[in-house]
Short mmCIF file of N, CA and C in Angstrom, two decimals:
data_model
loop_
_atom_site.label_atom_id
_atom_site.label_comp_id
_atom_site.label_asym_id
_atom_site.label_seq_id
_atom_site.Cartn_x
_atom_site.Cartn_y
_atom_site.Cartn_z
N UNK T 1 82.38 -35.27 72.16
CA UNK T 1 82.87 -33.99 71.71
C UNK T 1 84.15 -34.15 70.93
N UNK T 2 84.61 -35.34 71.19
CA UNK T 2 86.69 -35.02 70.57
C UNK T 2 86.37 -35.61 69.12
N UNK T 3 85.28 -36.44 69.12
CA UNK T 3 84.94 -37.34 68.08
C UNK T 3 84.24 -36.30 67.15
N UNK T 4 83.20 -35.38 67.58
CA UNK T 4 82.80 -34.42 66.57
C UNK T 4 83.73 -33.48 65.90
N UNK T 5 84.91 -32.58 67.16
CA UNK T 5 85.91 -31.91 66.54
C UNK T 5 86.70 -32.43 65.55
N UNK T 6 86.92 -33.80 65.72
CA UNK T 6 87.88 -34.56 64.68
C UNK T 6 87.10 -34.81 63.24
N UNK T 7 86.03 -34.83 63.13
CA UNK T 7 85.09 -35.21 62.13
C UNK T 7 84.89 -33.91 61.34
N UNK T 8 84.90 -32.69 62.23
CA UNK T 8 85.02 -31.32 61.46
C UNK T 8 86.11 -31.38 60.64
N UNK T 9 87.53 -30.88 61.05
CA UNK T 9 88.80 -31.07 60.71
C UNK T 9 88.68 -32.17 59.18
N UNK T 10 88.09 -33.37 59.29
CA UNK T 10 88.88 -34.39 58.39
C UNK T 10 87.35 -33.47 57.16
N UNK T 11 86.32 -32.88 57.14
CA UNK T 11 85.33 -32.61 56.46
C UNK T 11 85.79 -31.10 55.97
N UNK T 12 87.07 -30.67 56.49
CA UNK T 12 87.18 -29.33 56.32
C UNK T 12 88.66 -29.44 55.23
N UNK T 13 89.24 -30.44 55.53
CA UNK T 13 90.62 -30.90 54.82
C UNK T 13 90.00 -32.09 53.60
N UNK T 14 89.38 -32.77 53.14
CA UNK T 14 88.78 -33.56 52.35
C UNK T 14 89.24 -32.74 50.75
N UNK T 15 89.49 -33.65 49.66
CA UNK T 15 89.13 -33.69 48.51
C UNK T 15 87.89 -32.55 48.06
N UNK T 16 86.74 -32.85 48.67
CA UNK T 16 85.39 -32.80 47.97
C UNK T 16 84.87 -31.35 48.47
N UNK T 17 84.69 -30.49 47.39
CA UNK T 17 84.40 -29.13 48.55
C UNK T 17 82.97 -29.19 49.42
N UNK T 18 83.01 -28.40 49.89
CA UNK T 18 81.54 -28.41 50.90
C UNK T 18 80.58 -28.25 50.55
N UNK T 19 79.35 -28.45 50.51
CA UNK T 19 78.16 -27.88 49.85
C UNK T 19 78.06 -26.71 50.15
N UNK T 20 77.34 -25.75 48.63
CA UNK T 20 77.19 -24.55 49.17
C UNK T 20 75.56 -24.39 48.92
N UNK T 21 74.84 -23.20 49.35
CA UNK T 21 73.81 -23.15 49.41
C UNK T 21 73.40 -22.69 47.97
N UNK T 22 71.83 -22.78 47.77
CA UNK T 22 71.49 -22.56 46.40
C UNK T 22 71.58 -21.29 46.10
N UNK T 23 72.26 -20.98 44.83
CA UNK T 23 72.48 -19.27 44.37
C UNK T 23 71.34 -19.02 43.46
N UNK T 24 70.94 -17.44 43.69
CA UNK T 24 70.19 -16.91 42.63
C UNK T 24 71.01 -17.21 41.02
N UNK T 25 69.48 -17.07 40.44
CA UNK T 25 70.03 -16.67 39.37
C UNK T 25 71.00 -15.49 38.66
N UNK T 26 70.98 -14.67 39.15
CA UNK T 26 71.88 -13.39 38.92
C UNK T 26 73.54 -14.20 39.14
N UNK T 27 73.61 -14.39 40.51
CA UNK T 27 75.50 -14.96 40.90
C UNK T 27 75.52 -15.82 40.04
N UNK T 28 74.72 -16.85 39.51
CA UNK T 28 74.98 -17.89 38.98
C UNK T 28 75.51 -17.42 37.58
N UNK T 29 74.75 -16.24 36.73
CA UNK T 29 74.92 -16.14 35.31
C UNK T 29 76.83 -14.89 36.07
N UNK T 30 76.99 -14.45 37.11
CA UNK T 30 78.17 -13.60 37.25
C UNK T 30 79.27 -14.58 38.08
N UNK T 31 79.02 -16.62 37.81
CA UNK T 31 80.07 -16.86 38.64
C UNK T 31 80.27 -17.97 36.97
N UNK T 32 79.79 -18.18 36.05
CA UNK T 32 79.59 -18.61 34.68
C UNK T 32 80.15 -17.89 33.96
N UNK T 33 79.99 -16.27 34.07
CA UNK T 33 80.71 -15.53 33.15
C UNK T 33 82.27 -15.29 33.03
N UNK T 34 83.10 -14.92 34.59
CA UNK T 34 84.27 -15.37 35.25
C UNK T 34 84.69 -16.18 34.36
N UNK T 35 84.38 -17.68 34.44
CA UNK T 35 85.27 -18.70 33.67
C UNK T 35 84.69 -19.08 32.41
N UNK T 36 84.22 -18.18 31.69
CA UNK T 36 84.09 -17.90 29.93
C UNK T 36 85.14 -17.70 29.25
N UNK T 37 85.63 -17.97 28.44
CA UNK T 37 86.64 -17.24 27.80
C UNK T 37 85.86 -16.01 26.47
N UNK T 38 86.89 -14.89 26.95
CA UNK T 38 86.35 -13.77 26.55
C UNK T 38 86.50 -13.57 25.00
N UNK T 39 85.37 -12.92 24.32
CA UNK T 39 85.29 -13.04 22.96
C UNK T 39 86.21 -11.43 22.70
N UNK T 40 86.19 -11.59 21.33
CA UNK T 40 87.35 -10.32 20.86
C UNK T 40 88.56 -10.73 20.29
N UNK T 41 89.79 -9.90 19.97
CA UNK T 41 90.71 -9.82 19.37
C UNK T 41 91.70 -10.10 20.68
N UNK T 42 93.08 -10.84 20.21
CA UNK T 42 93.84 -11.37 20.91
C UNK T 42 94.68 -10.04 20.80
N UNK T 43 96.00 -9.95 21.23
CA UNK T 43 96.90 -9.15 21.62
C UNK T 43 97.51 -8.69 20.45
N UNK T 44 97.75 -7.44 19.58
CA UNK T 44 97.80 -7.50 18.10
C UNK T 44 99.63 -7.56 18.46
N UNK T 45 100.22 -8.06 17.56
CA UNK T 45 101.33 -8.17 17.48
C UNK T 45 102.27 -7.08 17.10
N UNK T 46 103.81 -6.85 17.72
CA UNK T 46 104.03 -5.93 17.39
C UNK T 46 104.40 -5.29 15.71
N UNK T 47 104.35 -4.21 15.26
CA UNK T 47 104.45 -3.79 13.78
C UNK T 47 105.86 -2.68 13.83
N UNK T 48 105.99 -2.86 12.38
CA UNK T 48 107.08 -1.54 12.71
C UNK T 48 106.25 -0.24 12.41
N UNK T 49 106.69 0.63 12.97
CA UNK T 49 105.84 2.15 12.53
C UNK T 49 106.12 2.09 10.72
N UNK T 50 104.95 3.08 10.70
CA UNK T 50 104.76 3.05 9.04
C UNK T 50 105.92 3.79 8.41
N UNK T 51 106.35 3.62 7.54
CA UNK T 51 107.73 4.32 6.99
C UNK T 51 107.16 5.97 7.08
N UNK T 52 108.23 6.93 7.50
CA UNK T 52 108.15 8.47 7.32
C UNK T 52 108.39 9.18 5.65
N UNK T 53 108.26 10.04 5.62
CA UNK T 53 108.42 10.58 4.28
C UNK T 53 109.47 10.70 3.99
N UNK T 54 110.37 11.06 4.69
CA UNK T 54 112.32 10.78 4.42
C UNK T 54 112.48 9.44 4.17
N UNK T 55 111.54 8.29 4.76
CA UNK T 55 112.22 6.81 4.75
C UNK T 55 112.15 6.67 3.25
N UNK T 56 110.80 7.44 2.97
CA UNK T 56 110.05 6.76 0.96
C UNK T 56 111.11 7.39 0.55
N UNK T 57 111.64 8.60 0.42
CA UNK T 57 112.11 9.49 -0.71
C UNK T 57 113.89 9.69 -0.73
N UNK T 58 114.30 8.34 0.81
CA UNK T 58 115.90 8.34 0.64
C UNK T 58 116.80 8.24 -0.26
N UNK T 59 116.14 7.22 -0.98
CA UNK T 59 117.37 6.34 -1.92
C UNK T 59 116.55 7.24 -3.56
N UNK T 60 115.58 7.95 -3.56
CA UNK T 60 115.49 8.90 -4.90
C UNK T 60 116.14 10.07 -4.80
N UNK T 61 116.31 10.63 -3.34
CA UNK T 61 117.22 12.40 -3.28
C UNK T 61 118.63 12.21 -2.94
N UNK T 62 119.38 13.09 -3.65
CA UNK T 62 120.25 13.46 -3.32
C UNK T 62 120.59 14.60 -2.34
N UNK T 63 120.99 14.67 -1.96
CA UNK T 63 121.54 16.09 -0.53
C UNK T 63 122.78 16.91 -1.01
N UNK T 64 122.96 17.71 -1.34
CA UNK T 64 123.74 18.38 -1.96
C UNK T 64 124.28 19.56 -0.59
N UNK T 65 125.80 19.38 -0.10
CA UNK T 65 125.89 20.15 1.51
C UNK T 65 127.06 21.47 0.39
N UNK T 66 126.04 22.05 -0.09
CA UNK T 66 126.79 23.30 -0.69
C UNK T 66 126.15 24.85 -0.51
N UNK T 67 126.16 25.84 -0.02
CA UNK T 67 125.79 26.88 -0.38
C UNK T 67 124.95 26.98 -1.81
N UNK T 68 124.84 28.83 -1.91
CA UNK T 68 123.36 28.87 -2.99
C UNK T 68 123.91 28.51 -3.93
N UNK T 69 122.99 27.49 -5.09
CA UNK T 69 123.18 27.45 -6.38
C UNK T 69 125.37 26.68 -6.50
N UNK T 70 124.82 25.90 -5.80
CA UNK T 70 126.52 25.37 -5.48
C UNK T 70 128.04 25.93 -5.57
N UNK T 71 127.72 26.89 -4.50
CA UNK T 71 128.86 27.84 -4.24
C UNK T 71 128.94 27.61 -2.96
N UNK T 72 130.21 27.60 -2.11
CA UNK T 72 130.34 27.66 -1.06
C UNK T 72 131.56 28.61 -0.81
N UNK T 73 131.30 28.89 0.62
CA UNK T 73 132.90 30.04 1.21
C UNK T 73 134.04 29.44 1.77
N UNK T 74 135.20 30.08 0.83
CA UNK T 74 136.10 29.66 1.63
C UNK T 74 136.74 31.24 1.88
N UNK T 75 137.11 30.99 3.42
CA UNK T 75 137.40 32.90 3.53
C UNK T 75 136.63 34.00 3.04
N UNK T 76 137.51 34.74 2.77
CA UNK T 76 136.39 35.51 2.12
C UNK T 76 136.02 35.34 1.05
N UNK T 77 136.11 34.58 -0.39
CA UNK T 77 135.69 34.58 -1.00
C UNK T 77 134.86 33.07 -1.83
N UNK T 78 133.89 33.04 -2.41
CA UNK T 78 133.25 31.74 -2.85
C UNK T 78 133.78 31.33 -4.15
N UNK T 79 133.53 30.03 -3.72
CA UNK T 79 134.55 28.86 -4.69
C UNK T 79 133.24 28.03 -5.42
N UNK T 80 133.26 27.37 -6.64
CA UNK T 80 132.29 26.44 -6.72
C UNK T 80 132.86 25.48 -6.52
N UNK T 81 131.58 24.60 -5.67
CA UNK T 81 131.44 23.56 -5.30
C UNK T 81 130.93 22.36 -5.71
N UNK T 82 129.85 22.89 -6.59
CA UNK T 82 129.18 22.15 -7.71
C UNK T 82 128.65 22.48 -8.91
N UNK T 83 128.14 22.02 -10.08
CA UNK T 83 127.26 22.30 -11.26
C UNK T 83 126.09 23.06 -10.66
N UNK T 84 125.76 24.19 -11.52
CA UNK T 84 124.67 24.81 -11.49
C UNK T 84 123.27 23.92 -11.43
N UNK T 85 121.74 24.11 -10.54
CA UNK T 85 121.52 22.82 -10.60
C UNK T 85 120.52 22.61 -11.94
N UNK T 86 120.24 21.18 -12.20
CA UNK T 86 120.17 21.01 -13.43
C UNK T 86 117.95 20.65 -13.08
N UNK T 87 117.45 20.53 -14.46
CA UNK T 87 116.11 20.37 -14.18
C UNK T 87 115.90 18.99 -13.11
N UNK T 88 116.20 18.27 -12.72
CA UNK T 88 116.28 17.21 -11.83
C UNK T 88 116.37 17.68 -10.53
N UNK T 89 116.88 18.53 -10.46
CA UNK T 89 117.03 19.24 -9.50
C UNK T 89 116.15 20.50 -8.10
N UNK T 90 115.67 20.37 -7.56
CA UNK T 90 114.77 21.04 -6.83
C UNK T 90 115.31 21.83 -5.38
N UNK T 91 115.12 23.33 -5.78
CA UNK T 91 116.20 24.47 -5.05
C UNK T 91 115.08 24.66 -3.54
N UNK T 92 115.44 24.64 -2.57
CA UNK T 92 114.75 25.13 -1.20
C UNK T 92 114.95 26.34 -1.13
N UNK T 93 113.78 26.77 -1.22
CA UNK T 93 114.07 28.73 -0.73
C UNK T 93 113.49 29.24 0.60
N UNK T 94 114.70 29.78 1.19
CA UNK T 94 113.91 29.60 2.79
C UNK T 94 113.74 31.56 2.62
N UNK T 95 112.35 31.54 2.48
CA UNK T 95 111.59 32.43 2.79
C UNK T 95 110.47 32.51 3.70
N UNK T 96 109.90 34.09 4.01
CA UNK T 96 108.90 33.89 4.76
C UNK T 96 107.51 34.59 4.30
N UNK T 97 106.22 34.28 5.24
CA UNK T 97 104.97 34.58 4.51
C UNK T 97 105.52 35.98 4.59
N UNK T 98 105.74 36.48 5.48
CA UNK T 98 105.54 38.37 5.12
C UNK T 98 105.95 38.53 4.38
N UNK T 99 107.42 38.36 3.86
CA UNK T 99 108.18 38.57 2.73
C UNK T 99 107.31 38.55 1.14
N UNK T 100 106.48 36.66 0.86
CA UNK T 100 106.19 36.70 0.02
C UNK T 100 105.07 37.53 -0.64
N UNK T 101 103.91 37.71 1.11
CA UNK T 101 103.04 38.76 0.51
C UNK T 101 103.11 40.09 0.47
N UNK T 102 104.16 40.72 0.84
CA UNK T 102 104.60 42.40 1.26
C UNK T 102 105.59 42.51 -0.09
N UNK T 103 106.49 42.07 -0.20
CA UNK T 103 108.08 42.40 -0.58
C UNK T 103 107.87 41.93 -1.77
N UNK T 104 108.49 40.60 -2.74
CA UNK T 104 108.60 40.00 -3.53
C UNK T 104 110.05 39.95 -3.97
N UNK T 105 110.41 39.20 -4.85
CA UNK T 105 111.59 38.78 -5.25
C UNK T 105 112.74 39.98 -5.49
N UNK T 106 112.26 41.19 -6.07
CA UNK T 106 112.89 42.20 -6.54
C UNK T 106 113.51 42.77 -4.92
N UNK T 107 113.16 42.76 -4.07
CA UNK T 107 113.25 43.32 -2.49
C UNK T 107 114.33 41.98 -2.21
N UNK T 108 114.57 40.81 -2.22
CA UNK T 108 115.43 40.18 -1.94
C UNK T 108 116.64 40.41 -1.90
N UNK T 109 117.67 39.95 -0.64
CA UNK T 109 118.83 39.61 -1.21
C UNK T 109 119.61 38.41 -0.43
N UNK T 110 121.04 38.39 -0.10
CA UNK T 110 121.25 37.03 0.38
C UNK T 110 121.37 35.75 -0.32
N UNK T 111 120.91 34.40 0.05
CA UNK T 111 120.82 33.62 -0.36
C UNK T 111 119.63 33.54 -1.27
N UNK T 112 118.33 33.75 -0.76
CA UNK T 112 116.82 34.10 -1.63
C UNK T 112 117.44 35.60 -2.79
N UNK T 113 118.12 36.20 -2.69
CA UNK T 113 118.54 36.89 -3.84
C UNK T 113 119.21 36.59 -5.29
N UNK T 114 120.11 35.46 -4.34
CA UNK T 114 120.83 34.75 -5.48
C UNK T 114 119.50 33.46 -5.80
N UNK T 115 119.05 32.87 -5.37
CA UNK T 115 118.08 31.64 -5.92
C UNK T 115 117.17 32.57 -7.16
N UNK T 116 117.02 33.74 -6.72
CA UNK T 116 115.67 34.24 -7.62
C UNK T 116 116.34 34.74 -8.80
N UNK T 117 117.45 35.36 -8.88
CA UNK T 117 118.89 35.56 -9.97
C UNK T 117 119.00 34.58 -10.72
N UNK T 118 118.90 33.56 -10.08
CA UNK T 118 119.28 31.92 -11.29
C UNK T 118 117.80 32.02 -11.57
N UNK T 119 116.45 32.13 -11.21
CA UNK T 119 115.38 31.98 -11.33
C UNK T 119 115.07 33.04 -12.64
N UNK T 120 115.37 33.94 -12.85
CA UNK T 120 115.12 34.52 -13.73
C UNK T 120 114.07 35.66 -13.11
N UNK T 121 113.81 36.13 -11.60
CA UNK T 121 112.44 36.82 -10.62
C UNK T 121 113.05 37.88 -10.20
N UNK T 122 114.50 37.82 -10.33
CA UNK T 122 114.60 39.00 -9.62
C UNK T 122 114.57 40.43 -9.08
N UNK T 123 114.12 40.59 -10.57
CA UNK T 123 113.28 41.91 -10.90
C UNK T 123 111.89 42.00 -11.30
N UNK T 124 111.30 40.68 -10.64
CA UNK T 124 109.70 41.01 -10.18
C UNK T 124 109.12 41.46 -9.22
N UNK T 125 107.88 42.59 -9.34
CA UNK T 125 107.57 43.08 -8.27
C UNK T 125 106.90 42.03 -6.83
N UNK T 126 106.43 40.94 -7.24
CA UNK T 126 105.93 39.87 -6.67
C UNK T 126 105.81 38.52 -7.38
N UNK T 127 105.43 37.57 -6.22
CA UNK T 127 105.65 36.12 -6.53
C UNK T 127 104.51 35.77 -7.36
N UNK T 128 104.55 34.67 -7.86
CA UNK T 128 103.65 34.02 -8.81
C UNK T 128 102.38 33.53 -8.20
N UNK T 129 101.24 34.34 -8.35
CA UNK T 129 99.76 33.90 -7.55
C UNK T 129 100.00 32.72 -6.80
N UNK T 130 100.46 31.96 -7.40
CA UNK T 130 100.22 30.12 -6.84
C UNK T 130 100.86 30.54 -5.49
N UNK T 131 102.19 30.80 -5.60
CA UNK T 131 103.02 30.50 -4.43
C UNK T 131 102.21 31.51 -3.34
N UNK T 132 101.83 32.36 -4.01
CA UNK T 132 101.39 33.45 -2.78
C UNK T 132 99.81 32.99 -2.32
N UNK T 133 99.06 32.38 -3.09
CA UNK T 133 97.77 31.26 -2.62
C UNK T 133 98.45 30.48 -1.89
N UNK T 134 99.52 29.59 -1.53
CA UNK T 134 99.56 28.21 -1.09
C UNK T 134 100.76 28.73 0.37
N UNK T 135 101.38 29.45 0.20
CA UNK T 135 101.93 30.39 1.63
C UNK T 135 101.15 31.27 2.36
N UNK T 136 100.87 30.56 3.45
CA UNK T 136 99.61 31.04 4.59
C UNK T 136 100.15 31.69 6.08
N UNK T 137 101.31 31.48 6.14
CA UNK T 137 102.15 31.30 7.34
C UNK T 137 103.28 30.55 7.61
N UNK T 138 103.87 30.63 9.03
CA UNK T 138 104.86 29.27 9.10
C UNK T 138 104.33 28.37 9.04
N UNK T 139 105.48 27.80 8.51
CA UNK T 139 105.17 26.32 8.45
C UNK T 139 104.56 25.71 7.25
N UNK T 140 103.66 26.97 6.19
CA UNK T 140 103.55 26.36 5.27
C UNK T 140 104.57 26.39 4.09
N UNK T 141 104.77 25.64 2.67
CA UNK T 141 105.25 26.07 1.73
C UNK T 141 104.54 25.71 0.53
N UNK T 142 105.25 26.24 -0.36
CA UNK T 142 104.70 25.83 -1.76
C UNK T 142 105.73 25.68 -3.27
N UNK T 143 105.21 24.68 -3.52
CA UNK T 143 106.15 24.13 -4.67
C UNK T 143 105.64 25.06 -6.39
N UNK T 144 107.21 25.50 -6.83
CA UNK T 144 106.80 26.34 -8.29
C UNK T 144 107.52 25.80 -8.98
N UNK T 145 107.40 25.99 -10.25
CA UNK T 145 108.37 25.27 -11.32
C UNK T 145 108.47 26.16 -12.06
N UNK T 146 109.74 27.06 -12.45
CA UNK T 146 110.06 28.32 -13.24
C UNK T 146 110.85 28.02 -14.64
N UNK T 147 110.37 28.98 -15.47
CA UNK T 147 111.28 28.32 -16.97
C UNK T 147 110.55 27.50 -17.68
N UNK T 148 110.88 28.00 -19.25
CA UNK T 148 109.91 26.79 -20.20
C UNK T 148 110.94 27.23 -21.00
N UNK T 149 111.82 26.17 -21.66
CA UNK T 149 111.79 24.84 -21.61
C UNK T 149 111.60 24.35 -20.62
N UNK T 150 113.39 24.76 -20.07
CA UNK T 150 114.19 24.05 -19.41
C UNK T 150 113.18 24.87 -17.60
N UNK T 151 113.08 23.97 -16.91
CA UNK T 151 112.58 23.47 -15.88
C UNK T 151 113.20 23.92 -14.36
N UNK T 152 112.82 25.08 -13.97
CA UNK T 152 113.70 25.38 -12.31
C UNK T 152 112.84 24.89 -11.28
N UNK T 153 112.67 23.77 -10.72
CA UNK T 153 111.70 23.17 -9.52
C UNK T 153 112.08 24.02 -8.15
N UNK T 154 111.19 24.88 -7.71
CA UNK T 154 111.65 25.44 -6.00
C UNK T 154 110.78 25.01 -5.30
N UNK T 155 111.12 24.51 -4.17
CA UNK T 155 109.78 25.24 -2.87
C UNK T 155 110.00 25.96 -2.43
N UNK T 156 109.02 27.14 -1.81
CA UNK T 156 109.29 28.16 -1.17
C UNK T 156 108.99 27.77 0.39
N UNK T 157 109.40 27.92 0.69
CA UNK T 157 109.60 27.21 2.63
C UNK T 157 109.99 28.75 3.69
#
């Protein structure tokens, strides 16, 4: 008996693993697959995010931190701040859809009073088809270009 227990032990601690019994075919093709190396694409590396539309159009715009048509306040009264803007130039008009389809330029005043004043609109009863096709709501706007020759670029926002 001490001679069999000892013969277990040295057959259980050995190098050589134990025999195992014969496997189906099924375990055999799911203990083969385990140590496959797996087909496919490796780990994609990291990227930078794709540039934003401010990243493309930084170093072509200028930012101009002036009130309408480059006037700004000091106290009560406005000072210029800059040149009137020139065809290079492209004016933001913060309007809204009701406005453009109810009201129109002539109903303005404020800042959109004075933009439509330099625009030459201000005594139109309404906006120019395009802008009023391409303003749907918030959030949308639409780009006009007023004047022939000389060139007034807005969006209406």
């Amino acid at each position: 008996r001490a001679q069999k227990a000892a013969a277990r032990c040295i057959d259980r601690t050995s190098a050589e693993p134990a025999p195992q019994p014969p496997r189906k075919k099924s375990q055999q093709r799911a203990a083969t697959s385990t140590t496959q190396k797996k087909m496919g694409c490796g780990p994609s590396k990291d990227k930078a995010p794709p540039p934003t539309l401010a990243d493309k159009v930084k170093d072509k715009v200028r930012i101009e931190h002036y009130g309408v048509l480059g006037m700004r306040r000091e106290g009560r009264y406005e000072v210029k701040g800059s040149e009137l803007p020139d065809g290079d130039t492209v004016i933001i008009d913060p309007c809204n859809a009701d406005f453009v389809h109810r009201s129109g330029p002539q109903h303005a005043g404020g800042a959109a009073g004075a933009i439509y004043q330099f625009l030459n609109i201000k005594t139109d009863p309404s906006f120019a088809q395009q802008v009023k096709a391409e303003i749907k709501g918030e959030g949308s706007c639409a780009y006009h270009r007023y004047g022939y020759p000389t060139s007034k670029h807005v969006i209406h926002a």
